[in-house]
Amino acid sequence: MSEFRITGKAKLAGVIGYPVTHSLSPVLHNYWLARHGIDGAYVPLSVAPDAFVTAIKGLQAAGFKGANVTIPHKEAAFAIADEVDPMARIAGSVNTLVFREDGSIHGSSTDGFGYVANLEADGIDVSALASRGPALLLGAGGAARSIATSLLEKGLQVIFSNRTAERADGLAKELDAAWRRNFPEGDAPRLSIIAWDEWEEQLGDMALLVNTTSLGMQGGPAPDWTPDLSKASRHLVVSDIVYIPQETPFLKAARELGLTTSGGLGMLLHQARPGFKAWFGADTEVDEATVAYIRAALSRR
Ligand code: ATR
């Protein structure tokens, strides 16, 4: 590692949130910067909602390459971008901003990419899942929206099931409309919903099951949440976006039935790759060393 890593020419980026103290992104990006010997830094930026636009202009004026954007700024980031990726347009939110040399701002949504990239890193051929059956997404929040968008892009049929049925219905209708607006010539998206008390019964038809709720999370609404997965076909792939604990009760139940599983931390790590590449110019890997480093950071909290 170079002794003089951060010089006067350092490339700068950061994460804008409010609060931002919980963000793992500074740990991850600075780890990758050090490993690649890149002259750069990535800092937490605590910005109140009414100061978002001022902060973006200030970062651009100070020569930042761009920023990640987290709660509560994802919609404001969408609005401030001059150009937005199709998937971010459909998801209606942006988590990665790139400040271009000409002063324009590019926005993208990398959460769905991170989810799919993590499945693929776990050896799951996501496009091939489409021929085996639909994806069943539990939940109807921002994470469900981003993941659904990327699964639709891979050709999967998406079914939502949510405790509050109206939210699942609203999300399916919104995504359907957004998809048709953005891809008027393409195939219509295949979106539907199942009642919250019925999804366990219907598991036999599914190729992929995703928990996008906070159920099973340490400190969340139901840390011991363990649904009945006994109706699953033996090909079902079960994934969880919760990453504390590493193996959620939901994933444990799936593993005990011999099902293929995929955990939540990888999504968080993979979603960071496009921003790192755009700001700092290097491809990164989510390898064992990266996972171990982030796990150690999590365990110190
Ligand atoms: P995010 O944007 O991170 O996805 P969110 O919008 O707060 O977060 O969504 C959290 C999801 O977890 C929702 O789908 C929520 O269901 P409701 O829409 O019915 O609130 C789900 N969730 C949270 N606690 C739950 C619980 N105890 N039982 C079932 N679902 C729960």
Coordinates of C-alpha atoms and ligand atoms in Angstrom, one line a residue:
M1 CA 0.0 0.0 0.0
S2 CA 1.3 3.4 -0.9
E3 CA 2.5 5.6 2.0
F4 CA 1.1 8.8 0.4
R5 CA -2.4 7.6 -0.5
I6 CA -4.4 10.7 0.0
T7 CA -2.7 13.6 -1.8
G8 CA -3.9 17.0 -3.1
K9 CA -5.1 15.1 -6.2
A10 CA -7.3 12.7 -4.3
K11 CA -10.6 11.7 -5.9
L12 CA -13.5 12.3 -3.6
A13 CA -16.9 10.8 -3.1
G14 CA -19.2 10.2 -0.1
V15 CA -22.6 9.1 1.1
I16 CA -25.3 11.6 1.7
G17 CA -27.9 10.6 4.3
Y18 CA -29.8 11.9 7.4
P19 CA -28.8 10.3 9.6
V20 CA -25.8 8.8 8.0
T21 CA -23.9 7.4 11.0
H22 CA -25.2 3.8 10.4
S23 CA -23.9 3.6 6.9
L24 CA -21.3 0.9 6.1
S25 CA -20.4 2.6 2.8
P26 CA -17.4 4.6 4.1
V27 CA -15.9 1.5 5.6
L28 CA -16.4 -0.5 2.4
H29 CA -15.2 2.2 -0.1
N30 CA -12.2 3.2 1.9
Y31 CA -11.2 -0.5 2.3
W32 CA -11.4 -0.9 -1.5
L33 CA -9.4 2.3 -2.0
A34 CA -6.7 1.1 0.2
R35 CA -6.6 -2.3 -1.4
H36 CA -6.3 -0.8 -4.8
G37 CA -3.8 1.8 -3.7
I38 CA -6.0 4.6 -5.1
D39 CA -5.5 8.2 -4.2
G40 CA -9.0 8.9 -3.0
A41 CA -11.4 9.2 0.0
Y42 CA -15.0 8.4 0.7
V43 CA -16.7 10.3 3.5
P44 CA -20.1 10.3 5.4
L45 CA -22.1 13.5 4.6
S46 CA -24.9 14.2 7.0
V47 CA -27.3 16.5 5.1
A48 CA -30.7 17.6 6.4
P49 CA -33.5 17.2 3.8
D50 CA -33.9 21.0 3.2
A51 CA -30.2 21.3 2.5
F52 CA -29.9 18.6 -0.1
V53 CA -29.7 20.7 -3.2
T54 CA -27.2 23.2 -1.6
A55 CA -25.1 20.2 -0.5
I56 CA -25.0 18.7 -4.0
K57 CA -24.0 22.1 -5.6
G58 CA -21.3 22.4 -2.9
L59 CA -19.9 19.0 -3.5
Q60 CA -19.8 19.6 -7.3
A61 CA -18.1 23.0 -6.7
A62 CA -15.5 21.3 -4.4
G63 CA -14.7 18.8 -7.1
F64 CA -16.3 15.6 -5.8
K65 CA -16.8 12.9 -8.3
G66 CA -20.2 12.0 -7.0
A67 CA -22.0 10.4 -4.1
N68 CA -24.2 7.6 -2.8
V69 CA -27.6 8.8 -1.6
T70 CA -29.6 7.1 1.1
I71 CA -32.7 7.7 3.2
P72 CA -34.4 10.3 3.1
H73 CA -32.8 11.7 -0.1
K74 CA -33.4 9.0 -2.8
E75 CA -36.4 10.8 -4.4
A76 CA -34.6 14.2 -4.3
A77 CA -31.6 12.6 -5.9
F78 CA -33.9 11.3 -8.7
A79 CA -35.2 14.8 -9.2
I80 CA -31.8 16.5 -9.3
A81 CA -30.2 14.1 -11.8
D82 CA -30.0 15.4 -15.4
E83 CA -30.0 11.9 -16.8
V84 CA -31.3 8.8 -15.1
D85 CA -30.8 5.1 -15.9
P86 CA -34.0 3.3 -17.2
M87 CA -34.1 1.0 -14.1
A88 CA -33.9 4.0 -11.8
R89 CA -36.7 5.7 -13.7
I90 CA -38.8 2.6 -13.1
A91 CA -37.8 2.2 -9.5
G92 CA -38.5 6.0 -9.1
S93 CA -35.4 6.5 -6.9
V94 CA -31.6 7.0 -7.3
N95 CA -28.9 5.8 -4.9
T96 CA -25.8 6.7 -7.0
L97 CA -24.9 10.1 -8.4
V98 CA -22.0 10.8 -10.7
F99 CA -20.9 14.4 -11.3
R100 CA -19.7 14.7 -14.8
E101 CA -17.0 17.1 -16.1
D102 CA -19.6 19.2 -18.0
G103 CA -21.5 19.9 -14.8
S104 CA -24.3 17.4 -15.5
I105 CA -25.4 14.8 -13.0
H106 CA -26.1 11.1 -13.8
G107 CA -28.3 9.1 -11.5
S108 CA -28.7 5.3 -11.2
S109 CA -30.3 2.9 -8.8
T110 CA -27.9 0.0 -8.0
D111 CA -29.8 -1.9 -5.3
G112 CA -31.5 -4.2 -7.7
F113 CA -28.2 -4.7 -9.6
G114 CA -26.6 -5.5 -6.2
Y115 CA -29.3 -8.1 -5.4
V116 CA -29.0 -9.9 -8.8
A117 CA -25.2 -9.7 -8.8
N118 CA -25.1 -11.3 -5.3
L119 CA -27.3 -14.2 -6.4
E120 CA -25.1 -14.7 -9.4
A121 CA -22.0 -14.6 -7.2
D122 CA -23.6 -17.3 -5.1
G123 CA -23.8 -19.5 -8.3
I124 CA -27.5 -18.9 -9.1
D125 CA -28.3 -18.3 -12.8
V126 CA -31.0 -15.7 -12.4
S127 CA -32.1 -15.6 -16.1
A128 CA -32.5 -19.4 -16.0
L129 CA -34.9 -19.1 -13.0
A130 CA -37.4 -17.4 -15.3
S131 CA -38.2 -20.7 -17.0
R132 CA -38.7 -22.5 -13.6
G133 CA -41.3 -20.1 -12.2
P134 CA -42.1 -16.7 -10.7
A135 CA -40.2 -14.8 -8.0
L136 CA -42.3 -14.2 -4.8
L137 CA -41.2 -11.0 -3.0
L138 CA -42.3 -10.6 0.6
G139 CA -42.8 -6.9 1.3
A140 CA -43.7 -3.8 -0.7
G141 CA -41.2 -1.1 0.4
G142 CA -38.3 0.5 -1.4
A143 CA -36.2 -2.6 -1.4
A144 CA -39.0 -4.7 -3.0
R145 CA -39.4 -2.1 -5.7
S146 CA -35.7 -2.1 -6.7
I147 CA -35.4 -5.9 -6.6
A148 CA -38.6 -6.4 -8.5
T149 CA -37.4 -4.0 -11.2
S150 CA -34.1 -5.9 -11.7
L151 CA -35.9 -9.3 -11.7
L152 CA -38.4 -8.0 -14.4
E153 CA -35.3 -7.0 -16.4
K154 CA -34.0 -10.5 -16.1
G155 CA -37.4 -11.8 -17.5
L156 CA -38.9 -13.1 -14.3
Q157 CA -42.5 -12.9 -13.3
V158 CA -42.8 -11.1 -10.0
I159 CA -45.5 -11.7 -7.3
F160 CA -45.7 -9.5 -4.2
S161 CA -47.1 -10.5 -0.9
N162 CA -47.3 -7.9 1.9
R163 CA -49.0 -7.7 5.3
T164 CA -50.7 -4.5 4.1
A165 CA -52.3 -5.8 0.8
E166 CA -53.1 -2.4 -0.6
R167 CA -49.4 -1.5 -0.6
A168 CA -48.5 -4.6 -2.6
D169 CA -51.4 -3.9 -5.0
G170 CA -50.3 -0.2 -5.4
L171 CA -46.7 -1.2 -6.0
A172 CA -47.6 -3.8 -8.7
K173 CA -49.8 -1.2 -10.5
E174 CA -47.1 1.5 -10.3
L175 CA -44.3 -0.7 -11.5
D176 CA -46.5 -2.0 -14.3
A177 CA -47.3 1.6 -15.5
A178 CA -43.7 2.7 -15.2
W179 CA -42.4 -0.3 -17.1
R180 CA -44.9 0.3 -20.0
R181 CA -44.0 4.0 -20.1
N182 CA -40.3 3.2 -20.3
F183 CA -40.5 0.2 -22.6
P184 CA -43.5 0.8 -24.8
E185 CA -42.3 -1.6 -27.5
G186 CA -41.2 -4.4 -25.1
D187 CA -43.1 -7.3 -23.5
A188 CA -45.5 -6.3 -20.7
P189 CA -44.1 -6.9 -17.2
R190 CA -45.7 -9.9 -15.4
L191 CA -46.7 -8.6 -12.0
S192 CA -49.3 -9.8 -9.5
I193 CA -50.0 -10.2 -5.8
I194 CA -50.8 -13.0 -3.3
A195 CA -52.5 -12.4 0.1
W196 CA -50.1 -12.4 3.1
D197 CA -51.8 -15.4 4.7
E198 CA -51.6 -17.4 1.5
W199 CA -48.1 -17.3 0.2
E200 CA -46.8 -20.2 2.2
E201 CA -49.4 -22.4 0.5
Q202 CA -48.4 -21.3 -2.9
L203 CA -44.6 -21.9 -2.6
G204 CA -44.6 -25.0 -4.7
D205 CA -45.0 -22.9 -7.9
M206 CA -42.2 -20.5 -7.1
A207 CA -38.6 -20.4 -8.4
L208 CA -37.3 -17.7 -6.1
L209 CA -38.5 -16.4 -2.7
V210 CA -37.1 -13.0 -1.4
N211 CA -37.6 -11.5 2.0
T212 CA -37.5 -7.7 1.5
T213 CA -39.1 -7.0 4.9
S214 CA -37.4 -6.3 8.2
L215 CA -38.8 -9.6 9.6
G216 CA -36.0 -11.7 11.0
M217 CA -33.6 -8.8 11.6
Q218 CA -31.9 -8.5 14.9
G219 CA -33.6 -5.6 16.7
G220 CA -36.4 -5.6 14.1
P221 CA -40.2 -6.2 14.5
A222 CA -39.9 -10.1 14.7
P223 CA -36.3 -11.3 15.0
D224 CA -37.4 -15.0 15.3
W225 CA -39.6 -14.9 12.3
T226 CA -39.6 -18.4 10.7
P227 CA -42.3 -19.1 8.1
D228 CA -43.3 -22.5 7.0
L229 CA -41.4 -23.3 3.8
S230 CA -42.5 -27.0 3.7
K231 CA -44.6 -26.5 0.5
A232 CA -41.5 -25.4 -1.5
S233 CA -40.3 -27.3 -4.5
R234 CA -36.8 -28.6 -4.0
H235 CA -35.5 -26.2 -6.6
L236 CA -36.7 -23.1 -4.7
V237 CA -34.0 -20.5 -4.2
V238 CA -34.5 -18.6 -0.9
S239 CA -32.9 -15.2 -0.3
D240 CA -33.0 -12.6 2.4
I241 CA -32.0 -8.9 2.3
V242 CA -31.6 -8.9 6.1
Y243 CA -27.9 -9.4 7.0
I244 CA -27.9 -9.2 10.8
P245 CA -27.7 -12.0 11.8
Q246 CA -25.7 -13.5 9.0
E247 CA -28.0 -16.5 8.8
T248 CA -31.5 -15.3 9.5
P249 CA -34.0 -17.8 10.9
F250 CA -35.7 -17.6 7.5
L251 CA -32.5 -18.7 5.7
K252 CA -31.9 -21.3 8.4
A253 CA -35.3 -22.8 7.8
A254 CA -34.6 -23.0 4.0
R255 CA -31.2 -24.5 4.6
E256 CA -32.6 -27.2 6.8
L257 CA -35.0 -28.2 4.0
G258 CA -32.0 -28.5 1.7
L259 CA -32.9 -25.4 -0.4
T260 CA -30.4 -23.1 -2.0
T261 CA -30.0 -19.9 0.0
S262 CA -28.4 -16.5 -0.5
G263 CA -27.8 -14.0 2.3
G264 CA -28.3 -10.2 2.5
L265 CA -24.8 -8.7 3.0
G266 CA -23.7 -9.4 -0.5
M267 CA -26.4 -7.2 -2.0
L268 CA -25.1 -4.3 0.1
L269 CA -21.5 -5.0 -1.1
H270 CA -22.4 -5.5 -4.8
Q271 CA -24.6 -2.4 -5.0
A272 CA -21.5 -0.3 -4.2
R273 CA -19.5 -1.5 -7.2
P274 CA -20.9 0.7 -10.0
G275 CA -20.3 3.9 -7.9
F276 CA -16.8 2.9 -7.0
K277 CA -16.0 2.2 -10.7
A278 CA -17.5 5.5 -11.8
W279 CA -15.8 7.7 -9.2
F280 CA -12.4 6.0 -8.6
G281 CA -12.0 4.2 -12.0
A282 CA -11.4 0.6 -10.8
D283 CA -13.4 -2.6 -10.8
T284 CA -13.8 -4.2 -7.4
E285 CA -14.5 -7.6 -6.2
V286 CA -16.7 -8.8 -3.4
D287 CA -14.4 -11.6 -2.3
E288 CA -13.9 -13.4 1.0
A289 CA -11.5 -10.7 2.3
T290 CA -14.1 -8.0 1.6
V291 CA -16.9 -9.9 3.3
A292 CA -14.6 -10.7 6.3
Y293 CA -13.6 -7.0 6.6
I294 CA -17.2 -5.8 6.6
R295 CA -18.3 -8.5 9.0
A296 CA -15.6 -7.4 11.4
A297 CA -16.8 -3.8 11.1
L298 CA -20.4 -4.9 11.8
S299 CA -19.3 -6.9 14.8
R300 CA -17.6 -3.9 16.4
R301 CA -20.9 -1.9 16.4
Ligands
ATR1 P1 -37.9 -0.6 2.8 O1 -38.0 0.7 2.1 O2 -36.5 -0.8 3.4 O3 -38.2 -1.8 2.0 P2 -40.3 -0.2 4.4 O4 -40.9 0.7 3.4 O5 -40.4 0.3 5.8 O6 -38.8 -0.5 4.1 O7 -41.0 -1.6 4.3 C1 -40.8 -2.6 5.3 C2 -41.6 -3.8 4.8 O8 -41.6 -4.7 5.9 C3 -43.0 -3.6 4.5 O9 -43.4 -4.4 3.4 C4 -43.8 -4.0 5.8 O10 -45.1 -4.4 5.6 P3 -46.3 -3.3 5.7 O11 -46.3 -2.6 4.4 O12 -47.5 -4.1 6.0 O13 -46.0 -2.3 6.8 C5 -42.9 -5.1 6.2 N1 -43.1 -5.4 7.7 C6 -42.5 -4.7 8.7 N2 -42.9 -5.3 9.9 C7 -43.7 -6.3 9.6 C8 -44.4 -7.3 10.4 N3 -44.3 -7.3 11.7 N4 -45.1 -8.3 9.7 C9 -45.2 -8.3 8.4 N5 -44.5 -7.4 7.6 C10 -43.8 -6.4 8.2

